[in-house]
Coordinates of C-alpha atoms in Angstrom, one line a residue:
Chain V
X55 CA 46.4 142.4 106.9
X56 CA 46.7 139.0 104.9
X57 CA 50.4 139.8 103.7
X58 CA 50.8 140.5 107.2
X59 CA 50.2 137.5 108.9
X60 CA 52.4 135.6 105.8
X61 CA 55.4 137.9 106.8
X62 CA 54.6 136.9 111.0
X63 CA 54.7 133.2 110.0
X64 CA 57.8 133.6 107.7
X65 CA 59.7 134.9 110.7
X66 CA 58.6 133.1 113.4
X67 CA 59.8 130.2 110.6
X68 CA 62.7 131.2 110.5
X69 CA 62.9 132.1 114.7
X70 CA 62.2 128.8 115.0
X71 CA 64.9 127.5 112.7
X72 CA 67.8 129.2 114.7
X73 CA 66.1 128.2 118.0
X74 CA 66.7 124.6 117.3
X75 CA 70.1 124.7 115.6
X76 CA 71.1 126.1 118.7
X77 CA 70.3 122.6 120.7
X78 CA 72.6 120.4 120.3
X79 CA 71.6 116.8 118.8
X80 CA 71.3 114.2 121.4
X81 CA 69.1 111.2 120.2
X82 CA 70.1 109.4 116.9
X83 CA 66.9 110.4 115.5
X84 CA 64.0 108.3 113.6
X85 CA 66.0 104.8 112.5
X86 CA 62.8 103.3 110.1
X87 CA 64.1 101.9 107.0
X88 CA 60.3 103.1 105.4
X89 CA 61.0 106.8 106.7
X90 CA 64.8 107.3 105.0
X91 CA 63.3 106.2 102.0
X92 CA 61.6 109.5 102.3
X93 CA 64.2 111.5 104.2
X94 CA 65.4 113.2 100.9
X95 CA 62.5 114.7 100.7
X96 CA 62.6 116.7 104.1
X97 CA 66.0 118.0 103.8
X98 CA 68.4 119.5 107.0
X99 CA 70.4 121.7 104.3
X100 CA 73.1 121.5 106.5
X101 CA 75.7 122.2 104.1
X102 CA 79.2 121.8 105.1
X103 CA 78.2 121.1 108.5
X104 CA 81.4 118.8 109.4
X105 CA 83.8 120.8 107.9
X106 CA 85.9 120.4 111.0
X107 CA 88.6 117.7 109.2
X108 CA 88.6 117.0 105.3
X109 CA 88.8 112.8 104.7
X110 CA 90.1 111.9 101.9
X111 CA 90.7 108.4 100.3
X112 CA 93.8 107.6 99.3
X113 CA 95.6 104.1 97.0
X114 CA 98.9 102.9 96.7
X115 CA 99.4 100.7 93.8
X116 CA 101.7 97.9 91.6
X117 CA 101.6 95.4 88.7
X118 CA 103.7 93.0 90.9
X119 CA 104.8 91.3 93.8
X120 CA 108.3 92.2 93.1
X121 CA 107.3 95.5 92.5
X122 CA 107.8 98.5 96.1
X123 CA 103.5 100.5 96.0
X124 CA 104.0 104.3 94.8
X125 CA 103.5 106.9 97.3
X126 CA 100.1 107.0 98.8
X127 CA 97.9 109.4 96.5
X128 CA 94.7 110.9 96.6
X129 CA 92.0 109.2 94.6
X130 CA 90.2 111.9 93.2
X131 CA 90.1 115.1 92.0
X132 CA 87.2 117.0 90.5
X133 CA 88.6 118.0 87.4
X134 CA 89.0 121.5 86.9
X135 CA 85.6 123.1 85.4
X136 CA 84.9 124.0 81.7
X137 CA 81.9 126.0 80.3
X138 CA 80.6 122.5 78.6
X139 CA 80.5 121.0 82.2
X140 CA 78.3 124.1 83.2
X141 CA 75.4 121.4 81.5
X142 CA 77.2 118.0 81.2
X143 CA 79.7 117.0 84.4
X144 CA 79.5 113.3 84.7
X145 CA 83.0 113.0 85.5
X146 CA 83.0 115.5 88.1
X147 CA 79.8 114.3 89.6
X148 CA 81.1 111.4 89.7
X149 CA 83.7 112.0 92.1
X150 CA 80.8 114.5 94.0
X151 CA 78.8 111.2 94.9
X152 CA 82.3 109.2 96.0
X153 CA 83.4 112.2 98.1
X154 CA 79.5 112.2 99.5
X155 CA 79.9 107.8 99.8
X156 CA 82.9 108.8 102.0
X157 CA 80.4 110.6 104.2
X158 CA 78.8 107.8 104.6
X159 CA 81.7 105.9 105.3
X160 CA 82.7 108.0 108.0
X161 CA 79.7 107.9 109.7
X162 CA 79.6 104.0 109.7
X163 CA 82.5 103.2 110.6
X164 CA 81.3 105.7 114.0
X165 CA 78.5 103.3 113.8
X166 CA 80.0 100.0 113.2
X167 CA 79.3 97.0 116.2
X168 CA 82.0 94.7 116.2
X169 CA 79.1 91.8 115.6
X170 CA 80.5 91.7 111.7
X171 CA 83.4 92.7 110.1
X172 CA 83.3 96.0 108.6
X173 CA 84.5 94.6 105.4
X174 CA 81.4 93.0 105.2
X175 CA 79.3 96.0 104.9
X176 CA 77.5 97.6 102.1
X177 CA 79.5 100.9 102.0
X178 CA 83.2 99.2 102.8
X179 CA 82.3 97.1 99.1
X180 CA 81.3 100.2 97.5
X181 CA 84.6 101.8 98.8
X182 CA 86.6 99.0 96.9
X183 CA 84.3 99.3 94.0
X184 CA 84.6 103.0 93.7
X185 CA 88.7 102.4 94.3
X186 CA 89.1 99.3 91.9
X187 CA 86.7 101.5 89.8
X188 CA 88.9 104.1 89.2
X189 CA 92.4 102.2 89.1
X190 CA 91.3 100.1 86.2
X191 CA 91.3 102.8 84.6
X192 CA 95.0 103.5 85.1
X193 CA 95.9 99.8 84.3
X194 CA 95.3 97.5 81.6
X195 CA 97.0 94.6 83.5
X196 CA 96.3 92.4 86.3
X197 CA 97.4 94.7 89.4
X198 CA 97.6 95.2 93.4
X199 CA 96.6 98.0 95.8
X200 CA 95.6 99.3 99.0
X201 CA 93.2 102.4 99.8
X202 CA 92.9 104.1 103.1
X203 CA 90.7 106.6 104.4
X204 CA 92.9 109.4 106.2
X205 CA 92.0 112.9 107.5
X206 CA 94.3 116.0 105.5
X207 CA 95.1 119.0 106.9
X208 CA 93.9 122.1 104.2
X209 CA 97.4 121.4 102.6
X210 CA 96.2 118.1 102.0
X211 CA 98.7 116.6 104.0
X212 CA 97.9 113.1 105.7
X213 CA 97.6 113.4 109.3
X214 CA 96.0 110.6 110.5
X215 CA 94.8 107.3 108.8
X216 CA 91.2 106.8 109.7
X217 CA 90.7 103.1 107.7
X218 CA 93.5 101.0 105.6
X219 CA 92.7 97.9 104.0
X220 CA 94.2 94.6 102.9
X221 CA 96.0 94.4 100.0
X222 CA 93.9 93.6 97.1
X223 CA 94.4 92.1 93.5
X224 CA 92.9 92.3 91.0
X225 CA 92.5 90.4 87.9
X226 CA 93.4 91.6 84.1
X227 CA 90.3 92.7 82.5
X228 CA 88.7 91.3 79.1
X229 CA 86.5 93.9 78.4
Chain U
X115 CA 47.7 139.4 92.5
X116 CA 50.4 137.3 90.4
X117 CA 49.7 134.4 88.6
X118 CA 50.6 130.9 90.3
X119 CA 49.9 128.3 86.8
X120 CA 52.4 131.2 85.5
X121 CA 55.0 130.5 87.9
X122 CA 54.6 126.7 87.5
X123 CA 55.1 126.7 84.2
X124 CA 58.2 128.2 84.6
X125 CA 59.5 125.8 87.0
X126 CA 58.4 123.5 85.2
X127 CA 60.2 124.3 82.0
X128 CA 63.8 125.5 83.8
X129 CA 62.9 122.0 85.6
X130 CA 62.7 120.2 82.2
X131 CA 66.0 121.3 81.4
X132 CA 67.4 120.0 84.6
X133 CA 66.5 116.9 84.1
X134 CA 67.2 116.8 80.8
X135 CA 71.0 117.3 81.7
X136 CA 70.9 115.4 85.0
X137 CA 70.1 111.8 83.1
X138 CA 72.2 112.9 80.0
X139 CA 74.9 112.4 83.3
X140 CA 73.6 109.5 84.4
X141 CA 73.7 107.7 81.0
X142 CA 77.5 109.0 80.5
X143 CA 78.1 107.6 83.3
X144 CA 76.8 103.5 82.9
X145 CA 79.7 101.9 83.3
X146 CA 79.8 103.1 87.2
X147 CA 76.5 100.9 87.5
X148 CA 76.9 97.7 85.9
X149 CA 78.0 94.5 87.9
X150 CA 82.0 95.7 87.8
X151 CA 81.1 99.1 88.5
X152 CA 81.0 101.0 91.8
X153 CA 77.0 100.5 92.4
X154 CA 76.2 97.3 91.8
X155 CA 72.6 96.9 92.6
X156 CA 73.8 92.7 93.6
X157 CA 75.5 94.8 96.9
X158 CA 73.2 97.5 96.8
X159 CA 69.9 95.4 97.2
X160 CA 70.8 94.2 100.6
X161 CA 70.4 98.0 102.0
X162 CA 66.5 97.3 101.0
X163 CA 66.1 93.3 102.2
X164 CA 63.2 94.7 104.8
X165 CA 61.0 95.5 102.6
X166 CA 57.7 93.1 101.2
X167 CA 59.1 90.7 98.6
X168 CA 56.9 92.1 95.8
X169 CA 58.5 95.3 96.6
X170 CA 62.0 93.8 96.2
X171 CA 61.4 92.3 93.3
X172 CA 59.9 95.2 91.2
X173 CA 62.9 97.0 92.3
X174 CA 65.1 94.1 91.3
X175 CA 63.5 94.6 88.2
X176 CA 63.9 98.3 88.2
X177 CA 67.4 98.2 89.0
X178 CA 68.9 96.1 86.2
X179 CA 72.0 97.9 84.7
X180 CA 70.3 97.9 81.4
X181 CA 66.4 99.0 82.8
X182 CA 67.8 101.4 85.3
X183 CA 69.4 103.2 81.6
X184 CA 66.8 102.5 79.9
X185 CA 64.7 104.2 82.9
X186 CA 67.2 107.7 82.3
X187 CA 66.9 107.8 79.1
X188 CA 63.3 107.8 78.9
X189 CA 63.5 110.5 82.0
X190 CA 66.3 112.3 79.3
X191 CA 63.3 112.5 76.9
X192 CA 60.3 113.5 79.2
X193 CA 62.4 115.9 81.2
X194 CA 63.0 117.5 76.7
X195 CA 59.2 117.1 77.1
X196 CA 59.0 118.6 80.1
X197 CA 60.8 122.1 78.9
X198 CA 58.4 121.7 75.6
X199 CA 55.0 121.1 77.5
X200 CA 55.3 122.3 80.8
X201 CA 51.5 121.4 82.0
X202 CA 51.1 117.8 81.8
X203 CA 51.1 116.6 85.8
X204 CA 51.7 113.2 84.6
X205 CA 55.5 114.2 82.6
X206 CA 56.3 115.4 86.4
X207 CA 55.2 112.5 88.2
X208 CA 57.3 110.8 85.7
X209 CA 60.2 112.6 86.8
X210 CA 59.3 113.0 90.2
X211 CA 59.1 108.6 90.4
X212 CA 62.4 108.3 88.5
X213 CA 64.2 111.1 90.5
X214 CA 63.0 108.7 93.7
X215 CA 65.0 105.5 92.1
X216 CA 68.1 107.7 92.0
X217 CA 68.2 107.9 95.3
X218 CA 67.7 104.8 96.5
X219 CA 70.3 104.2 93.9
X220 CA 72.8 105.8 95.4
X221 CA 71.5 105.1 99.2
X222 CA 70.4 108.7 100.2
X223 CA 71.8 111.1 97.2
X224 CA 74.1 110.9 94.2
X225 CA 74.6 113.9 94.5
X226 CA 72.9 115.4 98.0
X227 CA 71.4 118.7 97.7
X228 CA 70.9 119.1 94.3
X229 CA 68.5 116.0 94.3
X230 CA 66.5 116.8 96.9
X231 CA 65.5 119.9 96.1
X232 CA 65.3 118.4 92.3
X233 CA 62.4 115.6 94.5
X234 CA 61.2 119.1 96.5
X235 CA 60.2 121.3 92.9
X236 CA 59.1 118.0 90.8
X237 CA 56.8 117.3 93.8
X238 CA 55.4 120.9 93.8
X239 CA 54.9 120.5 90.2
X240 CA 52.8 117.2 90.8
X241 CA 50.7 119.2 93.6
X242 CA 50.5 122.7 92.3
X243 CA 49.1 121.4 88.6
X244 CA 46.2 120.0 90.5
X245 CA 44.2 122.9 91.4
X246 CA 45.1 126.7 92.0
X247 CA 45.3 126.5 95.8
X248 CA 47.4 123.4 95.8
X249 CA 49.3 125.8 93.3
X250 CA 49.7 128.7 95.5
X251 CA 50.5 126.4 98.8
X252 CA 53.3 124.4 96.8
X253 CA 55.0 127.8 95.7
X254 CA 54.9 129.0 99.5
X255 CA 56.3 125.5 100.3
X256 CA 59.0 125.7 97.7
X257 CA 59.6 129.1 98.3
X258 CA 60.6 128.1 102.3
X259 CA 62.3 125.3 101.3
X260 CA 64.5 127.5 99.1
X261 CA 65.5 130.2 101.0
X262 CA 65.8 127.8 104.2
X263 CA 68.5 125.9 102.1
X264 CA 70.7 129.8 101.7
X265 CA 69.8 130.1 106.2
X266 CA 70.6 126.7 107.4
X267 CA 73.8 126.5 105.1
X268 CA 74.8 130.4 106.5
X269 CA 74.1 129.4 110.1
X270 CA 76.0 126.6 109.6
X271 CA 78.6 128.2 108.8
X272 CA 78.5 130.9 111.5
X273 CA 79.0 128.4 113.7
X274 CA 82.2 127.5 112.6
X275 CA 85.4 129.3 113.7
X276 CA 86.5 128.1 110.3
X277 CA 84.3 130.0 108.2
X278 CA 84.6 132.7 110.5
X279 CA 88.4 133.7 110.2
X280 CA 88.6 132.5 106.7
X281 CA 90.4 129.8 106.7
X282 CA 87.1 127.4 105.4
X283 CA 87.1 129.2 101.9
X284 CA 90.9 128.5 101.7
X285 CA 91.1 125.3 102.7
X286 CA 88.4 124.3 100.1
X287 CA 89.8 125.9 97.2
X288 CA 92.9 123.9 98.1
X289 CA 91.1 120.7 99.3
X290 CA 92.9 117.5 97.1
X291 CA 89.1 117.2 95.9
X292 CA 88.9 119.5 94.3
X293 CA 90.7 120.8 91.3
X294 CA 90.4 124.7 91.5
X295 CA 91.4 127.2 89.0
X296 CA 94.7 128.7 89.9
X297 CA 93.6 132.4 89.7
X298 CA 91.3 131.7 92.2
X299 CA 93.4 129.5 94.7
X300 CA 96.2 132.5 94.6
X301 CA 93.4 134.9 95.3
X302 CA 92.1 133.1 98.2
X303 CA 95.8 132.7 99.5
X304 CA 95.3 135.9 101.0
X305 CA 93.5 135.6 103.8
X306 CA 92.0 139.4 104.0
X307 CA 90.3 137.8 100.2
X308 CA 89.9 134.8 102.0
X309 CA 88.1 136.0 105.0
X310 CA 86.0 138.6 102.8
X311 CA 84.6 135.7 101.0
X312 CA 83.9 133.7 104.0
X313 CA 82.0 136.5 105.6
X314 CA 80.0 137.7 102.4
X315 CA 79.0 134.1 101.4
X316 CA 77.6 134.2 105.3
X317 CA 76.2 137.5 105.2
X318 CA 74.4 135.9 101.6
X319 CA 73.3 133.0 102.9
X320 CA 72.1 134.3 106.4
X321 CA 70.4 137.3 104.8
X322 CA 68.5 135.7 102.4
X323 CA 65.1 135.7 104.0
X324 CA 65.2 139.4 103.1
X325 CA 64.3 138.1 99.0
X326 CA 60.8 138.3 100.3
X327 CA 61.3 141.8 101.7
X328 CA 61.0 144.5 98.9
X329 CA 61.1 144.4 94.9
X330 CA 64.6 145.7 94.6
X331 CA 65.9 142.4 97.0
X332 CA 64.4 140.0 95.1
X333 CA 66.3 141.4 91.9
X334 CA 69.0 141.7 93.8
X335 CA 69.6 138.6 95.7
X336 CA 68.3 136.2 93.2
X337 CA 70.8 137.7 90.6
X338 CA 73.2 137.2 93.5
X339 CA 72.2 133.6 93.6
X340 CA 72.7 133.0 90.4
X341 CA 76.4 134.6 90.5
X342 CA 77.1 132.1 93.4
X343 CA 76.0 128.8 92.2
X344 CA 78.0 130.2 89.5
X345 CA 81.1 130.6 91.7
X346 CA 80.6 127.3 92.7
X347 CA 80.3 125.8 89.8
X348 CA 84.1 127.6 88.4
X349 CA 85.5 126.9 91.8
X350 CA 83.8 123.2 92.9
X351 CA 81.8 122.0 90.0
X352 CA 79.3 122.0 91.3
X353 CA 76.8 122.1 88.1
X354 CA 73.9 120.4 89.1
X355 CA 73.1 123.1 91.8
X356 CA 73.1 126.0 89.4
X357 CA 70.2 124.4 87.4
X358 CA 67.8 122.8 90.3
X359 CA 68.3 126.6 92.1
X360 CA 67.6 128.3 89.5
X361 CA 64.9 126.3 88.4
X362 CA 63.2 127.1 91.9
X363 CA 63.6 131.5 92.2
X364 CA 60.0 131.8 90.1
X365 CA 58.3 130.3 93.3
X366 CA 60.8 133.2 95.1
X367 CA 59.7 135.5 92.7
X368 CA 56.1 135.0 92.7
X369 CA 55.8 134.9 96.6
X370 CA 57.7 138.1 97.0
X371 CA 55.0 139.4 94.5
X372 CA 52.3 138.0 96.5
X373 CA 53.4 140.3 99.4
X374 CA 52.6 143.5 97.8

C-alpha cells in the first residue's frame, strides 16, 4: 500500500511538472535579493532552454595605433577533452563559466534601463575583464582591443551584433 | 529494507571525490579571481550592498583572493576527508558552506547545474546524517531532484524544433565555443545520425523517471546515465557533471529498492 502511494506521489509530481511547463512565463518572478541568494538550492533544471540562437564574445586587437585590427575572432573555445581533464579541467571550466556569464550579459542587456550607462554595470565590467584577461595571455606588451557580443549561425558565422565595446587600451603587464 | 545510512555514506564518499577535484580546479585558476583577473571582489561586492554591514564585512574578509584560495585549499582537504570518513556531519556542513560561498563569488553559480546539484547533495548529507527518518527523506528529495534534472531537460528539448529535427546536436558540436573531437563532428554532419542522437537524448531524459520502476530499469538508466555524462564530457568538456551526477546515483538505487 505504502509503495503504491509513493508511486502515485512520484507520478503526480511529474504530471505537475509537465502541466506547469506548458504555461508561458508571464511574470518577472520573485525579485527579492535574499531569496536570489538561495536560488541555487531550487534549480529549474532548464538546460538549453534558450537554444534559438548562439551568442558568442568576439574580440579584435592590435599592438599599436598604426596597425590595422585583426579580424573578429571568438574569444574562447573549450579545449579538446583529454582523459586527465575528466578529473581536472580548470581551463575548460573557466571557459564554461565565461559562457554562463554571457547568458547573464544577454539577460542584463535586455533588462537594462537607461538610468545608468551599461558600461557601469557589474556584468559589463566582468565581460571586459574576461576579454582583457584572455588577451593578456596573448600579448606581453601593451595592446589595444575591442570586443563584441554577437549572435552566430550554426556554422559560427556572425549574424548580428548585440553589443559592441569602445576601444580599450591595456598597459604593459609588469607581472 | 535497504539501509539509508549505507546509501548516504556512499554518496558522501563520491561527493568527497567530486569536491576534491572541483577544489583543485579552483586552486589552479586562482589568477582569475585576483584584482587583475576576471571575477574581482572589489567589483563583485556591489551585488551584495543590500546586506547588513556585518554580513558584508564578513564577505569582504572571506572573499579576498588570498583568503578565498585558503578556503578552497581547506575544501580540497575536506573533500579528501569526506571520501575517507564520510560519517561526520561537520565535514558536509563545511563543504556546503564553502560551496555556497562559491555561488556567491560567481553570482549564482560557477558551473551551472553541477553547482546546484553539489549544493543539493551536500544539503541532503547534512540533514540525512541527523536522523534515519531525515536520511530517508533526504534520499527521496535528492532522487526527485535528479530525476527532475533529466526530465525537465528532456521536456524543454522536446519543445524546441531544433532538437526535434536534430540540428541542435549539429549546432552544439560545431559551435565555436566547443572544440569537439573531429570524429564526433563528422558523425553529426549526417542528418540522420544527428536526429538519432537528438531523439535518443530526448527519450532517455524524458523516460528517466522509469529508473524507479523495475530493478533492471534502474541498472539500465544508471549505466546509461554514466555513459550520457561521459559523452557530454567528451563532446563539451563537462567533467563536473559526470562526478556530481554519479555521486547522486546511490540515492536513486536506494529509492528504487525501497519501492520493491
